[in-house]
JSON list of C-alpha atoms and ligand atoms in Angstrom, two decimals:
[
{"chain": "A", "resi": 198, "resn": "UNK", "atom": "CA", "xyz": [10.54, 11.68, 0.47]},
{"chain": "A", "resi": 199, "resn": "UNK", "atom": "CA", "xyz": [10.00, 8.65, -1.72]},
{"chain": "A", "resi": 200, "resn": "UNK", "atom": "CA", "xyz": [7.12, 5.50, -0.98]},
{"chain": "A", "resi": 201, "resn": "UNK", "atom": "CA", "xyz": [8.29, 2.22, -1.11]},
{"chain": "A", "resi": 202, "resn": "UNK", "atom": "CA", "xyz": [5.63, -0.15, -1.68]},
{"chain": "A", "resi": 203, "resn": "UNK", "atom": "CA", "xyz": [5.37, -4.25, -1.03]},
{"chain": "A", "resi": 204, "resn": "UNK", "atom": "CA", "xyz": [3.81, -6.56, -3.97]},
{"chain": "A", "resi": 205, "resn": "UNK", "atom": "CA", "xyz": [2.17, -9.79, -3.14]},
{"chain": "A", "resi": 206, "resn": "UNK", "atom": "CA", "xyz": [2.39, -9.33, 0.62]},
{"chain": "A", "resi": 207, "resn": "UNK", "atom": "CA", "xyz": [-1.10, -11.50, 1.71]},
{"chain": "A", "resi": 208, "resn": "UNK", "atom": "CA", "xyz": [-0.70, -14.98, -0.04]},
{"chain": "A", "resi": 209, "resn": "UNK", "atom": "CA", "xyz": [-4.79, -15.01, -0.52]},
{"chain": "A", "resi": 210, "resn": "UNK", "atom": "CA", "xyz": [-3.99, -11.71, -3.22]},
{"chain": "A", "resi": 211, "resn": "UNK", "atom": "CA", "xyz": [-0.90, -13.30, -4.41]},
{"chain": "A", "resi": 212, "resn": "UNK", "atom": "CA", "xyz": [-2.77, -16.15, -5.19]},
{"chain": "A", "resi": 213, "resn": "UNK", "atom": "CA", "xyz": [-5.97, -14.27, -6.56]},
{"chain": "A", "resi": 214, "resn": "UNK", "atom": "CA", "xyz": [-3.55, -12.89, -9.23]},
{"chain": "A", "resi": 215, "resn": "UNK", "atom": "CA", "xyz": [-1.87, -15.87, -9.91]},
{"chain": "A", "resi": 216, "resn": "UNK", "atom": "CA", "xyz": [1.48, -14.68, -8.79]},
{"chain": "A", "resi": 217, "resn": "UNK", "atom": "CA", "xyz": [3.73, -17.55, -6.87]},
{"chain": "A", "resi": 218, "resn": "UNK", "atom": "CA", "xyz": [3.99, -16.97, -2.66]},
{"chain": "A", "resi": 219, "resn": "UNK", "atom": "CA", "xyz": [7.25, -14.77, -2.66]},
{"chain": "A", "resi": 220, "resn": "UNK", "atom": "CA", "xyz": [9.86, -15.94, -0.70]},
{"chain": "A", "resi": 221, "resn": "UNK", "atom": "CA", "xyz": [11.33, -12.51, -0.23]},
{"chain": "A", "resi": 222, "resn": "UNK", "atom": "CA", "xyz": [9.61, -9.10, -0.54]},
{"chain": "A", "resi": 223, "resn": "UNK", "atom": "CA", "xyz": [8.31, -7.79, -3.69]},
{"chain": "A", "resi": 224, "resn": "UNK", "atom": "CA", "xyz": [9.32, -3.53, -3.96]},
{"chain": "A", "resi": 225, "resn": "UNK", "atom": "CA", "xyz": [9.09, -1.07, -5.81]},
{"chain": "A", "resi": 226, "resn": "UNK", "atom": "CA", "xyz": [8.14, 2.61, -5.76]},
{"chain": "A", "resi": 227, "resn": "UNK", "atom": "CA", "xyz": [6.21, 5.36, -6.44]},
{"chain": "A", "resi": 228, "resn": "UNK", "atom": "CA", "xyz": [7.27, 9.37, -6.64]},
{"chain": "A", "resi": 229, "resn": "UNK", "atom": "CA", "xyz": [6.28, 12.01, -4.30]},
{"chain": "A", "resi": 230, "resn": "UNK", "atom": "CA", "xyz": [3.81, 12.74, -7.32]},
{"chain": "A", "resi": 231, "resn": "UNK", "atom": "CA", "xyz": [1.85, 9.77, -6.98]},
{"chain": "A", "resi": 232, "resn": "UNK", "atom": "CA", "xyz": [0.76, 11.31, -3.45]},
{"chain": "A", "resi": 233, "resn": "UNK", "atom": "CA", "xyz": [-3.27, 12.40, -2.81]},
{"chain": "A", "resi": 234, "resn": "UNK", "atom": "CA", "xyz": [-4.07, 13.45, 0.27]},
{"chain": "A", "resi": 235, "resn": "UNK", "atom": "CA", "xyz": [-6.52, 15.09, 2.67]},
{"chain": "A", "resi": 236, "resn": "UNK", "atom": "CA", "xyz": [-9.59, 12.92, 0.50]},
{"chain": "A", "resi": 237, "resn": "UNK", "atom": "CA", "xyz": [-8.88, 14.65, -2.46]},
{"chain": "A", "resi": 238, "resn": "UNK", "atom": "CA", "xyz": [-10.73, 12.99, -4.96]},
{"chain": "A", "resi": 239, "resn": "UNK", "atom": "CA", "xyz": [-8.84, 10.92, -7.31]},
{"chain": "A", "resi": 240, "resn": "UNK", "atom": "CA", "xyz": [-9.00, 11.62, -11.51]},
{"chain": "A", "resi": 241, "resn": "UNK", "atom": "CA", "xyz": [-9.44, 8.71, -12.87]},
{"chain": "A", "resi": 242, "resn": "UNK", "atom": "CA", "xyz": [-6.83, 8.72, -15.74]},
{"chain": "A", "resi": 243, "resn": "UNK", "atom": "CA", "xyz": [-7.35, 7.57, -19.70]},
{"chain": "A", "resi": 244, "resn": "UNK", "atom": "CA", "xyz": [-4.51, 5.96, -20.31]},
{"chain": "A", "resi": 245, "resn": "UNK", "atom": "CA", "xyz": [-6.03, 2.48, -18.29]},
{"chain": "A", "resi": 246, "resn": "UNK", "atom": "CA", "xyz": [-9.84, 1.26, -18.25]},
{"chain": "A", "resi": 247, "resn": "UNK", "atom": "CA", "xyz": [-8.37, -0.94, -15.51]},
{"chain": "A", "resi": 248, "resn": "UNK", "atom": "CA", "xyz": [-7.63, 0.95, -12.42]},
{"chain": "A", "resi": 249, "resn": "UNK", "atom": "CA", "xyz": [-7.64, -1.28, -9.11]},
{"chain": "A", "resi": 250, "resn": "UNK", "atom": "CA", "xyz": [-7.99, -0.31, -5.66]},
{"chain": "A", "resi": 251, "resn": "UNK", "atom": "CA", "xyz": [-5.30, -2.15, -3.22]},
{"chain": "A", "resi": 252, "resn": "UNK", "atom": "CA", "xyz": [-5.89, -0.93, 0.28]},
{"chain": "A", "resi": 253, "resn": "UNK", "atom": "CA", "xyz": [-2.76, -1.02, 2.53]},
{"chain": "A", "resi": 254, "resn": "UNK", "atom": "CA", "xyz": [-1.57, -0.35, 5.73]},
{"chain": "A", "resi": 255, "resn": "UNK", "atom": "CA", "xyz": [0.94, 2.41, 5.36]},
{"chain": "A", "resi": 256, "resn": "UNK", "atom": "CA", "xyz": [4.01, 2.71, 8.08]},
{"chain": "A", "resi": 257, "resn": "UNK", "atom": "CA", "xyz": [5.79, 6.44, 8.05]},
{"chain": "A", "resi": 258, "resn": "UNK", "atom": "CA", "xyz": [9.41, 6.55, 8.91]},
{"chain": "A", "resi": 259, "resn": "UNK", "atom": "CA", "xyz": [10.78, 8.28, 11.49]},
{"chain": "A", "resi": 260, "resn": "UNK", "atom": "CA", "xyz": [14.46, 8.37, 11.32]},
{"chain": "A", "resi": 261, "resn": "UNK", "atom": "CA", "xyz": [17.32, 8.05, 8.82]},
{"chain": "A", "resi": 262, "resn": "UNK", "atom": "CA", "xyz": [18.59, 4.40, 8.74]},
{"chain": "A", "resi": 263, "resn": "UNK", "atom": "CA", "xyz": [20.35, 1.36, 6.36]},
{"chain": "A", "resi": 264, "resn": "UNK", "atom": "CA", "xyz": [21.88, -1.92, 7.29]},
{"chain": "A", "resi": 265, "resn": "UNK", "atom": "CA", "xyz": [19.01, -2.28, 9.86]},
{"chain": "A", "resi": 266, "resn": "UNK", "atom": "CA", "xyz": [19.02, -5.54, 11.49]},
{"chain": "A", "resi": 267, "resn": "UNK", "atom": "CA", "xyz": [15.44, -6.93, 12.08]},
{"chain": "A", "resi": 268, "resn": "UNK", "atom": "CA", "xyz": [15.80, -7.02, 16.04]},
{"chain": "A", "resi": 269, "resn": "UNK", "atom": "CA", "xyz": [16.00, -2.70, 15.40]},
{"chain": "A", "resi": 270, "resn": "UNK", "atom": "CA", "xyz": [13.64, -2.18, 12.79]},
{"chain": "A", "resi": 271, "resn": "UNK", "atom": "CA", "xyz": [10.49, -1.32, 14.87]},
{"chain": "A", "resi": 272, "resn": "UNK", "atom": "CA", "xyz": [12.41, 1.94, 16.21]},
{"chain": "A", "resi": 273, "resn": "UNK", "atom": "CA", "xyz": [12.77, 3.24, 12.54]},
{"chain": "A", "resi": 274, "resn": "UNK", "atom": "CA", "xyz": [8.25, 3.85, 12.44]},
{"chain": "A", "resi": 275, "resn": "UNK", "atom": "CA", "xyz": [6.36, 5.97, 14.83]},
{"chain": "A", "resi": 276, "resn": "UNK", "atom": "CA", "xyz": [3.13, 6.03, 13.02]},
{"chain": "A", "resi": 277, "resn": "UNK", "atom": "CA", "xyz": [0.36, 3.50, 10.99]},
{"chain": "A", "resi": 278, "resn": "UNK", "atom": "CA", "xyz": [-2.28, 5.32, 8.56]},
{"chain": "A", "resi": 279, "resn": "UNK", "atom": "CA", "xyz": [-4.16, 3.42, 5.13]},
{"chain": "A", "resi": 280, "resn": "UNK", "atom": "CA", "xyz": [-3.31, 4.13, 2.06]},
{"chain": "A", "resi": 281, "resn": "UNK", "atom": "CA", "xyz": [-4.51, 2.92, -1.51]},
{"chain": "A", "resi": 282, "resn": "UNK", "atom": "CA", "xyz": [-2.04, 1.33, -4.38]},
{"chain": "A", "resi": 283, "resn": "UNK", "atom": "CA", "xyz": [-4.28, 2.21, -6.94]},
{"chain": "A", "resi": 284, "resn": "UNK", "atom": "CA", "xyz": [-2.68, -0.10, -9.93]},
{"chain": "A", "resi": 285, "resn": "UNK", "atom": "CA", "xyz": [-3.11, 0.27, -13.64]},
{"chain": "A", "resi": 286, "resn": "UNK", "atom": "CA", "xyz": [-3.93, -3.68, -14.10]},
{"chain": "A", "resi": 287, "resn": "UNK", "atom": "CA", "xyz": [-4.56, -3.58, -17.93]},
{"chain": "A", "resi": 288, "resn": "UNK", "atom": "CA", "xyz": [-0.80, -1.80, -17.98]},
{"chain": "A", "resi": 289, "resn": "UNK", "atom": "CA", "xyz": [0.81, -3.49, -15.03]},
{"chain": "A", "resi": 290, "resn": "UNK", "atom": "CA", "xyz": [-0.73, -7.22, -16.92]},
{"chain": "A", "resi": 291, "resn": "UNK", "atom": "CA", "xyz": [0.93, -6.50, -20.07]},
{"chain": "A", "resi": 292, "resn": "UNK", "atom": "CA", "xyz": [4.31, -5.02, -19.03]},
{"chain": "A", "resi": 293, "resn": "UNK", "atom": "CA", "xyz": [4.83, -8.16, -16.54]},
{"chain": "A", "resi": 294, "resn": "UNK", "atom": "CA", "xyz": [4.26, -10.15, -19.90]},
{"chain": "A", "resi": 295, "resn": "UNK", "atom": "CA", "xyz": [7.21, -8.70, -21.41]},
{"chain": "A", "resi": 296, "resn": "UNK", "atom": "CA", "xyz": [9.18, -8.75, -17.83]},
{"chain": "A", "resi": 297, "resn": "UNK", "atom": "CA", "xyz": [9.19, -4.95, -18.24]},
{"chain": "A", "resi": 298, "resn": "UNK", "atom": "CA", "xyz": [8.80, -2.63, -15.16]},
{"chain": "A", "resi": 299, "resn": "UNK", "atom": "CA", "xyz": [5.51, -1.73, -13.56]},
{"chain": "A", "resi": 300, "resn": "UNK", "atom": "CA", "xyz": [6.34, 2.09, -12.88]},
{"chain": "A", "resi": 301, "resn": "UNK", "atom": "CA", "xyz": [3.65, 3.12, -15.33]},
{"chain": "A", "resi": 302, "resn": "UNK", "atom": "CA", "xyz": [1.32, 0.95, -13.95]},
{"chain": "A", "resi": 303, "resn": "UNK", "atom": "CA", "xyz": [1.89, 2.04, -9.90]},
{"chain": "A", "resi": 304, "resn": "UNK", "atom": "CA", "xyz": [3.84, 5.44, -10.18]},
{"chain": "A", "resi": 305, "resn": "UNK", "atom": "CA", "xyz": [1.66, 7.84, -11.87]},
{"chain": "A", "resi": 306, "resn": "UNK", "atom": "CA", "xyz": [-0.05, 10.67, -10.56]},
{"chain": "A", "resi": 307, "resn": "UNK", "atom": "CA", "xyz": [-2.46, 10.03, -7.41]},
{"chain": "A", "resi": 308, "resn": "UNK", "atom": "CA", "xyz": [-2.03, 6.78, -7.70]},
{"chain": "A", "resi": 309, "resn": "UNK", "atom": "CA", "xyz": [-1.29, 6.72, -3.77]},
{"chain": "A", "resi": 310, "resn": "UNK", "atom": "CA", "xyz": [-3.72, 8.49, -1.56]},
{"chain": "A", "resi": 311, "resn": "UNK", "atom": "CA", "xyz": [-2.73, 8.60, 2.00]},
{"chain": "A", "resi": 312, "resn": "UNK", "atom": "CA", "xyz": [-4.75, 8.65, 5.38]},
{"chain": "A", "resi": 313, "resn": "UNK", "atom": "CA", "xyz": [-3.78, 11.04, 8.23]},
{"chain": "A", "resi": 314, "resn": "UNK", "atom": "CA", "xyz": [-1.53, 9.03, 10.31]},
{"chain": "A", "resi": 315, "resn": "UNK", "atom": "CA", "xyz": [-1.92, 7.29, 14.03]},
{"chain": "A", "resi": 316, "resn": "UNK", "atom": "CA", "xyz": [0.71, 6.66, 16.29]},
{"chain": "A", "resi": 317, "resn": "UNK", "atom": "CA", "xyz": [2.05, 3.30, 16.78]},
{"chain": "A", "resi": 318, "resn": "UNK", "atom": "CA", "xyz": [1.27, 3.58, 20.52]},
{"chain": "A", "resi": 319, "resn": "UNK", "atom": "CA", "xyz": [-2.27, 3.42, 20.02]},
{"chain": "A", "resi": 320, "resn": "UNK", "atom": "CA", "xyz": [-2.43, 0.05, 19.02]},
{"chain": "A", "resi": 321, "resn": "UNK", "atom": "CA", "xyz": [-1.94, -2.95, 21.16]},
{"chain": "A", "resi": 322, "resn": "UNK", "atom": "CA", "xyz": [-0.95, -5.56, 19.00]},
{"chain": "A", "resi": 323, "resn": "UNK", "atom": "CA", "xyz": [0.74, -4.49, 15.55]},
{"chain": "A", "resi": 324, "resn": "UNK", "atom": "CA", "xyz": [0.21, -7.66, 14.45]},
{"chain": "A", "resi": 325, "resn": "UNK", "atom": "CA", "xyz": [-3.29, -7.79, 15.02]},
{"chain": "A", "resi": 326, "resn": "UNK", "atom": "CA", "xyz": [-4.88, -4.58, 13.17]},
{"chain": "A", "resi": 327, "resn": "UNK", "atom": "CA", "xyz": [-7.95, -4.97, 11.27]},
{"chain": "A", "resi": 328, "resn": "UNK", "atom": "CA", "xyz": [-8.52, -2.64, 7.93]},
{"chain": "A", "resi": 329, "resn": "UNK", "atom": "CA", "xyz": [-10.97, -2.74, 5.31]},
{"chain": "A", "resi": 330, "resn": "UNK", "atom": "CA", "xyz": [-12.21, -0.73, 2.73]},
{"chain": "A", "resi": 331, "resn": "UNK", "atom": "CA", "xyz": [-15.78, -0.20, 1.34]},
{"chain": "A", "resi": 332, "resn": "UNK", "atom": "CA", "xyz": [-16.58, 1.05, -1.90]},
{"chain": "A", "resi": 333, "resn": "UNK", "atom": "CA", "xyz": [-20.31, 2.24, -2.34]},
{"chain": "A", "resi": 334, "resn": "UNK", "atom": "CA", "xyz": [-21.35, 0.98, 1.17]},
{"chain": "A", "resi": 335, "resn": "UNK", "atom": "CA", "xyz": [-19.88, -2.73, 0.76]},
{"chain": "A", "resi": 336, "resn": "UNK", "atom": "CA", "xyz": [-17.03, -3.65, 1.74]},
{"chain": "A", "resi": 337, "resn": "UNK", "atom": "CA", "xyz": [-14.52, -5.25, -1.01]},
{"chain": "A", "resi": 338, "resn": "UNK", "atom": "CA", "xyz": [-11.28, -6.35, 0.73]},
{"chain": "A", "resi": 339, "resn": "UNK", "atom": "CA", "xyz": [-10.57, -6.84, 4.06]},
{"chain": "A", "resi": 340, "resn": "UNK", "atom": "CA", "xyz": [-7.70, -7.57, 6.33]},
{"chain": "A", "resi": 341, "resn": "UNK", "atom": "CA", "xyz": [-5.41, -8.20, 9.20]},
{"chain": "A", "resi": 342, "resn": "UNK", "atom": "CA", "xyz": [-1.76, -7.68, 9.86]},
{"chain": "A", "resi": 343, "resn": "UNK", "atom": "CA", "xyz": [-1.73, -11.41, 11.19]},
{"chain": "A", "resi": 344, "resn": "UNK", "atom": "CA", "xyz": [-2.12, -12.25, 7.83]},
{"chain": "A", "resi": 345, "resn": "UNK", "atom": "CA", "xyz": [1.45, -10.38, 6.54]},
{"chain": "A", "resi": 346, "resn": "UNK", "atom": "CA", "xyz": [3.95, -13.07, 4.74]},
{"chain": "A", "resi": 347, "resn": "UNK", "atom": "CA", "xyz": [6.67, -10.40, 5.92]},
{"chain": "A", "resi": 348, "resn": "UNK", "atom": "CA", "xyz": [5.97, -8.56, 8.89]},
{"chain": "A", "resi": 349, "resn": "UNK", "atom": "CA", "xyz": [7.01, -4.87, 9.28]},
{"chain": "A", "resi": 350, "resn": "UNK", "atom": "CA", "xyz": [10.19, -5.00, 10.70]},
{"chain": "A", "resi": 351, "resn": "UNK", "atom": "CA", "xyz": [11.52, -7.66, 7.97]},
{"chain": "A", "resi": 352, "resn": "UNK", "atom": "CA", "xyz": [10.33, -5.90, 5.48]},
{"chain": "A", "resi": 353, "resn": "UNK", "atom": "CA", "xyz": [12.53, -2.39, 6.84]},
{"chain": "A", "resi": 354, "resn": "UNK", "atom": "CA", "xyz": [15.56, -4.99, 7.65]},
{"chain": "A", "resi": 355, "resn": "UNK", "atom": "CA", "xyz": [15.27, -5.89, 3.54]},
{"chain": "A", "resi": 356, "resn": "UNK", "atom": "CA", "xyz": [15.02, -3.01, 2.09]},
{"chain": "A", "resi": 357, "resn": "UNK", "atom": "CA", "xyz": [17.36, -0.93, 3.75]},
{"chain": "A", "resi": 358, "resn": "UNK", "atom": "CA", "xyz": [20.22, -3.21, 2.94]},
{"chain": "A", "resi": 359, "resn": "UNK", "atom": "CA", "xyz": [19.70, -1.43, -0.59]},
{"chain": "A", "resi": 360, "resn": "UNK", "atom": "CA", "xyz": [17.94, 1.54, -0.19]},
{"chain": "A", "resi": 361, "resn": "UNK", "atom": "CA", "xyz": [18.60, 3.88, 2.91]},
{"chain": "A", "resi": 362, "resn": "UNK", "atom": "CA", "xyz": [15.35, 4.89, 4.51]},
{"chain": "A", "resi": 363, "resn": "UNK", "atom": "CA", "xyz": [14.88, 8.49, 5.79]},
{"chain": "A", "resi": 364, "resn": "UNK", "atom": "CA", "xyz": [12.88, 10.19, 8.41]},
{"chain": "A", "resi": 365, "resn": "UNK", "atom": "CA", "xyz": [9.34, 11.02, 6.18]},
{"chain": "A", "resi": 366, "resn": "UNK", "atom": "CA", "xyz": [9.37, 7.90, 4.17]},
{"chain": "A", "resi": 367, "resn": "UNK", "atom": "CA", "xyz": [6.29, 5.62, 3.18]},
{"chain": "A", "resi": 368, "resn": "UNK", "atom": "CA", "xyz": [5.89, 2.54, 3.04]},
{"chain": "A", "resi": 369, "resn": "UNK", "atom": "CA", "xyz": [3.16, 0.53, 1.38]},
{"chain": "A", "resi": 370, "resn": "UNK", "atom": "CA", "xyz": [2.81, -2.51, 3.27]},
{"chain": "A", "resi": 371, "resn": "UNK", "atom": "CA", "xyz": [0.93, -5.20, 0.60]},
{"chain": "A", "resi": 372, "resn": "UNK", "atom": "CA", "xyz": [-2.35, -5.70, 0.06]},
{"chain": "A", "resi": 373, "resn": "UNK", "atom": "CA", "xyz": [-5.27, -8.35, 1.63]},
{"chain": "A", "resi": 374, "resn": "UNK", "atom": "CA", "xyz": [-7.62, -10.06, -1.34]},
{"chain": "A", "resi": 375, "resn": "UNK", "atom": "CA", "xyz": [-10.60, -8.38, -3.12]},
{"chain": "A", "resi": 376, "resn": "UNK", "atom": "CA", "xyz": [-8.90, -6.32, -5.35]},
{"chain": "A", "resi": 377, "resn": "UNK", "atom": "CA", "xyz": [-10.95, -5.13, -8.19]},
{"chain": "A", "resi": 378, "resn": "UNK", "atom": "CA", "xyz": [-11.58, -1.74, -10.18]},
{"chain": "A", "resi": 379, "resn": "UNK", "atom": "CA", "xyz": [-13.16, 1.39, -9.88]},
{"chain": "A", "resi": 380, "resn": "UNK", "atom": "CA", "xyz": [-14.88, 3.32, -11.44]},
{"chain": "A", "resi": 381, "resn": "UNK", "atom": "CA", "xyz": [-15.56, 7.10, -12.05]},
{"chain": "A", "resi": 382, "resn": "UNK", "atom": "CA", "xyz": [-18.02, 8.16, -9.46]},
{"chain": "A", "resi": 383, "resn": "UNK", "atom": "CA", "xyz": [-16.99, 5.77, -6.53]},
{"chain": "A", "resi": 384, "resn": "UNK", "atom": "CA", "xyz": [-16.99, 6.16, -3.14]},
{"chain": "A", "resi": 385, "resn": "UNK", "atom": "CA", "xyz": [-14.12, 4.64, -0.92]},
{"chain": "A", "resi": 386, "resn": "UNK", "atom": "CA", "xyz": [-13.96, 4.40, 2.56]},
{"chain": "A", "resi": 387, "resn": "UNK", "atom": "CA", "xyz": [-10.84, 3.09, 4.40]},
{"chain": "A", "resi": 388, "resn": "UNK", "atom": "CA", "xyz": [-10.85, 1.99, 8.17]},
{"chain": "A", "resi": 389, "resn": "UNK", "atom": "CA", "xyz": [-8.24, 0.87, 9.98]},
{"chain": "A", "resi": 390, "resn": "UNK", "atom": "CA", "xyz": [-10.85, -1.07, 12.95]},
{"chain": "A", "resi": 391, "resn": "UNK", "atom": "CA", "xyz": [-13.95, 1.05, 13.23]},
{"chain": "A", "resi": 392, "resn": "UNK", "atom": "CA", "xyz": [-11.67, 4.12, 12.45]},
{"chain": "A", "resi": 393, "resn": "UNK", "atom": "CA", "xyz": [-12.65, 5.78, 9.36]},
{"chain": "A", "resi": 394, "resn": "UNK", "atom": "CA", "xyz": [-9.87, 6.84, 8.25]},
{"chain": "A", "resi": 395, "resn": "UNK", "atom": "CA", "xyz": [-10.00, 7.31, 4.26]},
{"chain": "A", "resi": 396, "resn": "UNK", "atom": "CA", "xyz": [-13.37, 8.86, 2.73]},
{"chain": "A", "resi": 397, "resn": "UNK", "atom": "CA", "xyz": [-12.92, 9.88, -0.97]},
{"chain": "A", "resi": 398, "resn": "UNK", "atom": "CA", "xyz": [-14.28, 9.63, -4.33]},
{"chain": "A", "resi": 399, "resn": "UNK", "atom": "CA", "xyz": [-12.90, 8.75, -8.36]},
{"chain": "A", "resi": 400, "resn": "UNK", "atom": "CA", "xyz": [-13.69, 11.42, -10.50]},
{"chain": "B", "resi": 179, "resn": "MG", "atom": "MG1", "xyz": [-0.10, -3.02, -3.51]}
]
């Protein structure tokens, strides 16, 4: 399985970071590896002093597909859970400096903890889903899927006209504003509504 992951997806983050509004999705990916489940904690690793939580609604694929027109794209995810695109700023900052890639900064290990998953069914507007994570009892970002630049479907439509999408696949969906860093010894808490979904600590 791989995780394919959207940058700059809220235009309040975008803009937080100083990035530009994108006028077409921002990917790129993470390994297998970079999977934590079950609220494992995560190991906060040496290499960054700068590690940012990005809380993001996460869509699982549920069949084999490329070429996918837009109009199709829902019936390609069955199920919504929260995940975290924990982001080595201090790495990510410099390499986009030097236009180089941000694998090192997204793709290493743990950097995505997952959620168990919820079917799609359950919810009765996909475009109205509230999330939110907490860290230590307060809650840092928020958000709501009527707030996506590129909806769900667009953003399967896109990337499979370059990378075919198979039954197992993640994707990261972009994250609302608030982003900031943790620290060894936090506790984060994802919901998706009042739905806790996510419940883990940084060692
Ligand atoms: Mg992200």
């Amino acid at each position: 399985m791989k995780i394919i992951a959207i940058g700059r997806n809220y235009a309040e983050h975008a803009k937080e970071l100083n990035n530009p509004i994108p006028t077409v999705p921002v990917i790129f990916m993470k390994p297998d590896t970079a999977l934590l489940k079950d609220n494992k904690p995560f190991y906060h690793p040496e290499f960054s002093q700068d590690i940012h939580h990005e809380i993001e609604l996460v869509l699982k694929v549920c069949k084999e597909g490329k070429h996918i027109s837009e109009k199709f794209a829902a019936n390609y995810y069955d199920e919504i859970g929260l995940g975290v695109d924990f982001t080595a700023r201090d790495i990510q900052s410099r390499h986009k400096e030097k236009g180089l890639p941000w694998e090192l900064a997204k793709a290493f290990d743990g950097s995505a903890p997952i959620s168990s998953f919820m079917p799609k069914s359950d919810f009765k507007d996909l475009y109205n889903i509230d999330f939110h994570l907490d860290i230590n009892g307060e809650t840092k970002q928020s958000g709501n899927t009527n707030m996506l630049l590129f909806s769900f479907e667009s953003i399967i439509a896109f990337v499979s006209q370059y990378i075919t999408i198979k039954k197992g696949d993640l994707i990261f969906t972009g994250t609302p504003a608030g982003v900031g860093k943790v620290n060894v010894g936090d506790h984060l808490e994802g919901y998706i509504g009042d739905n806790k979904l996510l419940d883990f600590f940084v060692k």
